[in-house]
C-alpha positions as semicolon CSV with decimal commas, in nm:
position;residue;x (nm);y (nm);z (nm)
1;M;-0,934;1,767;0,332
2;L;-1,135;1,492;0,166
3;T;-1,441;1,700;0,114
4;Q;-1,268;2,033;0,043
5;S;-1,301;2,186;-0,308
6;S;-0,967;2,304;-0,486
7;S;-1,052;2,673;-0,367
8;E;-1,090;2,565;-0,020
9;L;-0,764;2,370;-0,031
10;M;-0,567;2,649;-0,185
11;E;-0,681;2,879;0,096
12;F;-0,586;2,610;0,361
13;L;-0,246;2,541;0,210
14;G;-0,186;2,897;0,182
15;Q;-0,135;2,928;0,552
16;I;0,159;2,672;0,513
17;L;0,496;2,824;0,463
18;V;0,650;2,533;0,297
19;P;0,585;2,411;-0,061
20;M;0,263;2,191;-0,047
21;S;0,039;2,042;-0,324
22;V;-0,260;1,807;-0,307
23;S;-0,338;1,559;-0,581
24;D;-0,650;1,363;-0,624
25;V;-0,663;0,983;-0,672
26;L;-0,941;0,910;-0,925
27;D;-1,134;0,589;-0,950
28;D;-0,918;0,489;-1,261
29;G;-0,588;0,511;-1,059
30;S;-0,492;0,829;-1,222
31;F;-0,371;1,148;-1,041
32;R;-0,480;1,517;-1,079
33;L;-0,342;1,814;-0,922
34;A;-0,614;1,963;-0,683
35;A;-0,428;2,242;-0,519
36;I;-0,097;2,406;-0,490
37;N;0,025;2,671;-0,235
38;N;0,191;3,002;-0,301
39;A;0,515;2,870;-0,140
40;H;0,529;2,601;-0,405
41;T;0,450;2,845;-0,670
42;R;0,746;3,068;-0,570
43;A;0,980;2,784;-0,539
44;S;0,881;2,591;-0,862
45;G;0,721;2,857;-1,095
46;L;0,409;2,635;-1,112
47;D;0,089;2,865;-1,161
48;P;-0,229;2,716;-1,006
49;E;-0,438;2,899;-1,273
50;T;-0,272;2,657;-1,550
51;T;-0,182;2,357;-1,336
52;I;-0,488;2,263;-1,132
53;G;-0,664;1,963;-1,283
54;R;-0,370;1,853;-1,475
55;S;-0,175;1,508;-1,417
56;P;0,203;1,478;-1,352
57;S;0,256;1,379;-1,721
58;E;0,129;1,737;-1,820
59;L;0,347;1,913;-1,585
60;V;0,701;1,753;-1,618
61;P;0,890;1,562;-1,907
62;P;0,794;1,203;-1,954
63;D;1,080;1,028;-1,758
64;E;1,021;1,259;-1,463
65;A;0,645;1,186;-1,478
66;A;0,694;0,805;-1,481
67;G;0,895;0,849;-1,160
68;I;0,624;1,065;-0,996
69;L;0,359;0,835;-1,084
70;S;0,530;0,527;-0,952
71;R;0,574;0,675;-0,625
72;Y;0,210;0,803;-0,617
73;R;0,095;0,458;-0,695
74;A;0,302;0,324;-0,418
75;A;0,171;0,557;-0,163
76;S;-0,182;0,531;-0,274
77;Q;-0,182;0,136;-0,303
78;T;-0,018;0,081;0,030
79;G;-0,168;0,376;0,224
80;T;0,197;0,454;0,363
81;A;0,367;0,779;0,341
82;I;0,698;0,783;0,155
83;S;0,980;1,030;0,106
84;Y;1,261;1,037;-0,166
85;D;1,452;1,291;-0,371
86;E;1,395;1,370;-0,718
87;L;1,524;1,575;-1,013
88;L;1,236;1,801;-1,193
89;T;1,227;2,022;-1,474
90;L;0,978;2,297;-1,372
91;P;0,919;2,664;-1,499
92;K;1,190;2,794;-1,242
93;G;1,430;2,533;-1,393
94;K;1,569;2,190;-1,317
95;M;1,623;2,142;-0,953
96;W;1,653;1,869;-0,688
97;W;1,340;1,838;-0,439
98;R;1,321;1,646;-0,131
99;T;0,965;1,518;-0,155
100;S;0,722;1,363;0,099
101;V;0,380;1,191;0,001
102;S;0,139;1,146;0,251
103;P;-0,202;0,937;0,160
104;V;-0,531;1,087;0,296
105;C;-0,786;0,795;0,339
106;S;-1,164;0,800;0,354
107;S;-1,384;0,637;0,602
108;D;-1,371;0,313;0,393
109;R;-0,985;0,338;0,417
110;A;-0,946;0,397;0,035
111;V;-0,706;0,657;-0,055
112;K;-0,860;0,957;-0,220
113;R;-0,613;1,216;-0,197
114;L;-0,217;1,270;-0,160
115;C;-0,081;1,544;0,027
116;V;0,278;1,633;-0,097
117;S;0,531;1,855;0,076
118;S;0,841;1,948;-0,137
119;M;1,153;2,123;-0,036
120;P;1,413;2,243;-0,288
121;V;1,740;2,092;-0,237
122;D;2,049;2,283;-0,313
123;T;2,240;2,102;-0,608
124;E;2,570;2,106;-0,431
125;V;2,423;1,958;-0,122
126;R;2,251;1,695;-0,329
127;L;2,575;1,614;-0,529
128;S;2,771;1,587;-0,192
129;Q;2,518;1,336;-0,071
130;I;2,537;1,136;-0,396
131;T;2,930;1,145;-0,370
132;S;2,895;1,014;-0,022
133;E;2,659;0,736;-0,122
134;L;2,902;0,642;-0,417
135;D;3,203;0,630;-0,155
136;S;2,995;0,398;0,068
137;A;2,920;0,170;-0,221
138;L;3,283;0,159;-0,324
139;R;3,379;0,088;0,052
140;T;3,143;-0,203;0,048
141;M;3,268;-0,337;-0,287
142;N;3,618;-0,325;-0,165
143;A;3,524;-0,504;0,131
144;I;3,367;-0,790;-0,042
145;Q;3,618;-0,830;-0,327
146;P;3,869;-1,025;-0,111
147;V;3,586;-1,274;-0,006
148;V;3,482;-1,293;-0,395
149;T;3,848;-1,340;-0,503
150;H;3,888;-1,624;-0,233
151;G;3,586;-1,782;-0,342
152;V;3,686;-1,774;-0,704
153;R;4,037;-1,914;-0,608
154;E;3,886;-2,214;-0,409
155;T;3,626;-2,297;-0,698
156;T;3,930;-2,288;-0,950
157;D;4,142;-2,536;-0,722
158;S;3,831;-2,749;-0,688
159;L;3,787;-2,760;-1,064
160;A;4,140;-2,833;-1,119
161;T;4,119;-3,130;-0,867
162;I;3,821;-3,254;-1,048
163;S;4,003;-3,246;-1,374
164;E;4,309;-3,426;-1,232
165;I;4,095;-3,710;-1,103
166;G;3,905;-3,749;-1,434
167;D;4,257;-3,769;-1,621
168;A;4,351;-4,036;-1,372
169;L;4,037;-4,238;-1,430
170;A;4,070;-4,221;-1,801
171;R;4,435;-4,353;-1,793
172;A;4,367;-4,613;-1,514
173;D;4,373;-4,970;-1,634
174;I;4,012;-5,006;-1,537
175;A;3,761;-5,191;-1,781
176;L;3,513;-4,909;-1,844
177;S;3,219;-4,901;-2,085
178;D;3,213;-4,668;-2,378
179;E;2,954;-4,458;-2,204
180;E;3,152;-4,429;-1,880
181;R;3,455;-4,314;-2,078
182;V;3,243;-4,048;-2,249
183;M;3,124;-3,941;-1,922
184;I;3,483;-3,898;-1,790
185;E;3,581;-3,705;-2,097
186;L;3,283;-3,484;-2,065
187;L;3,370;-3,435;-1,689
188;I;3,731;-3,311;-1,791
189;K;3,564;-3,083;-2,056
190;L;3,316;-2,922;-1,817
191;S;3,591;-2,867;-1,545
192;N;3,829;-2,715;-1,808
193;S;3,569;-2,489;-1,929
194;A;3,480;-2,350;-1,588
195;K;3,845;-2,301;-1,514
196;S;3,885;-2,102;-1,835
197;S;3,571;-1,896;-1,756
198;L;3,700;-1,810;-1,411
199;E;4,043;-1,713;-1,532
200;N;3,885;-1,477;-1,781
201;A;3,676;-1,320;-1,526
202;R;4,000;-1,226;-1,355
203;Q;4,138;-1,080;-1,652
204;H;3,842;-0,863;-1,716
205;G;3,769;-0,750;-1,369
206;L;3,450;-0,791;-1,149
207;S;3,182;-0,668;-1,388
208;R;3,080;-1,011;-1,511
209;L;3,199;-1,200;-1,209
210;S;2,865;-1,301;-1,054
211;S;2,733;-1,452;-1,379
212;V;3,065;-1,624;-1,426
213;I;3,077;-1,766;-1,083
214;E;2,707;-1,885;-1,104
215;Q;2,785;-2,072;-1,424
216;A;3,109;-2,218;-1,313
217;L;2,944;-2,336;-1,002
218;L;2,673;-2,499;-1,201
219;E;2,929;-2,677;-1,413
220;N;3,105;-2,754;-1,107
221;G;2,798;-2,938;-0,971
222;S;2,757;-3,134;-1,309
223;A;3,107;-3,223;-1,300
224;L;3,080;-3,350;-0,956
225;R;2,789;-3,559;-1,024
226;L;2,948;-3,719;-1,344
227;L;3,286;-3,785;-1,111
228;K;3,063;-3,953;-0,866
229;S;2,897;-4,182;-1,123
230;A;3,230;-4,273;-1,296
231;G;3,394;-4,334;-0,973
232;D;3,113;-4,560;-0,839
233;A;3,169;-4,758;-1,177
234;A;3,527;-4,779;-1,137
235;K;3,474;-4,908;-0,779
236;E;3,253;-5,159;-0,879
237;Q;3,513;-5,272;-1,155
238;L;3,786;-5,315;-0,892
239;T;3,578;-5,530;-0,658
240;H;3,473;-5,776;-0,914
């Protein structure tokens, strides 16, 4: 297949009953259609007379071409076959295709051509698959939500405890330096701010939850470090 001309490739692919095409991988990393069989022409409406030698960007809209090029690059760079579903706008209309891309390597293992098989997928079938995938994702979300909620509740309780300890240290009859008192005040502010962020996340759902939890845990870590410093200072005061 590496040494065949476009006409020879067309003759070879013409014996295959499923939609097939071959694209050349050029030295600059671009791709050009080298051959397309009759089965593909019947399914897609692409005419070999006007499409051979063209790039994907010249055959489909820019956003669809970007997806094709990304997958072609992945296959040519790794030398690994890939399969995927894609929605393409072709002369026969907009339709789903189940596509497989197989790299064809030269003797030095460089990928010189991509052999592409594409089968039209019924829109209703594809929509059913998408619905099933969404249902699966929703079940996963429902499964992890209680775990996330429990984690948020535990974090909130920890922050409340930190804040209470900070208040107790501030009220205690202990000789603390101005710097230590400022640290305790900052500790209380950090804890209250993190608690407020988590409560806000509960009210606005889980869309912002991951970032809020990350920030809250960062603030929680800072608060714990300040608490330890203030506690060590208070302990030292009490032992003298």
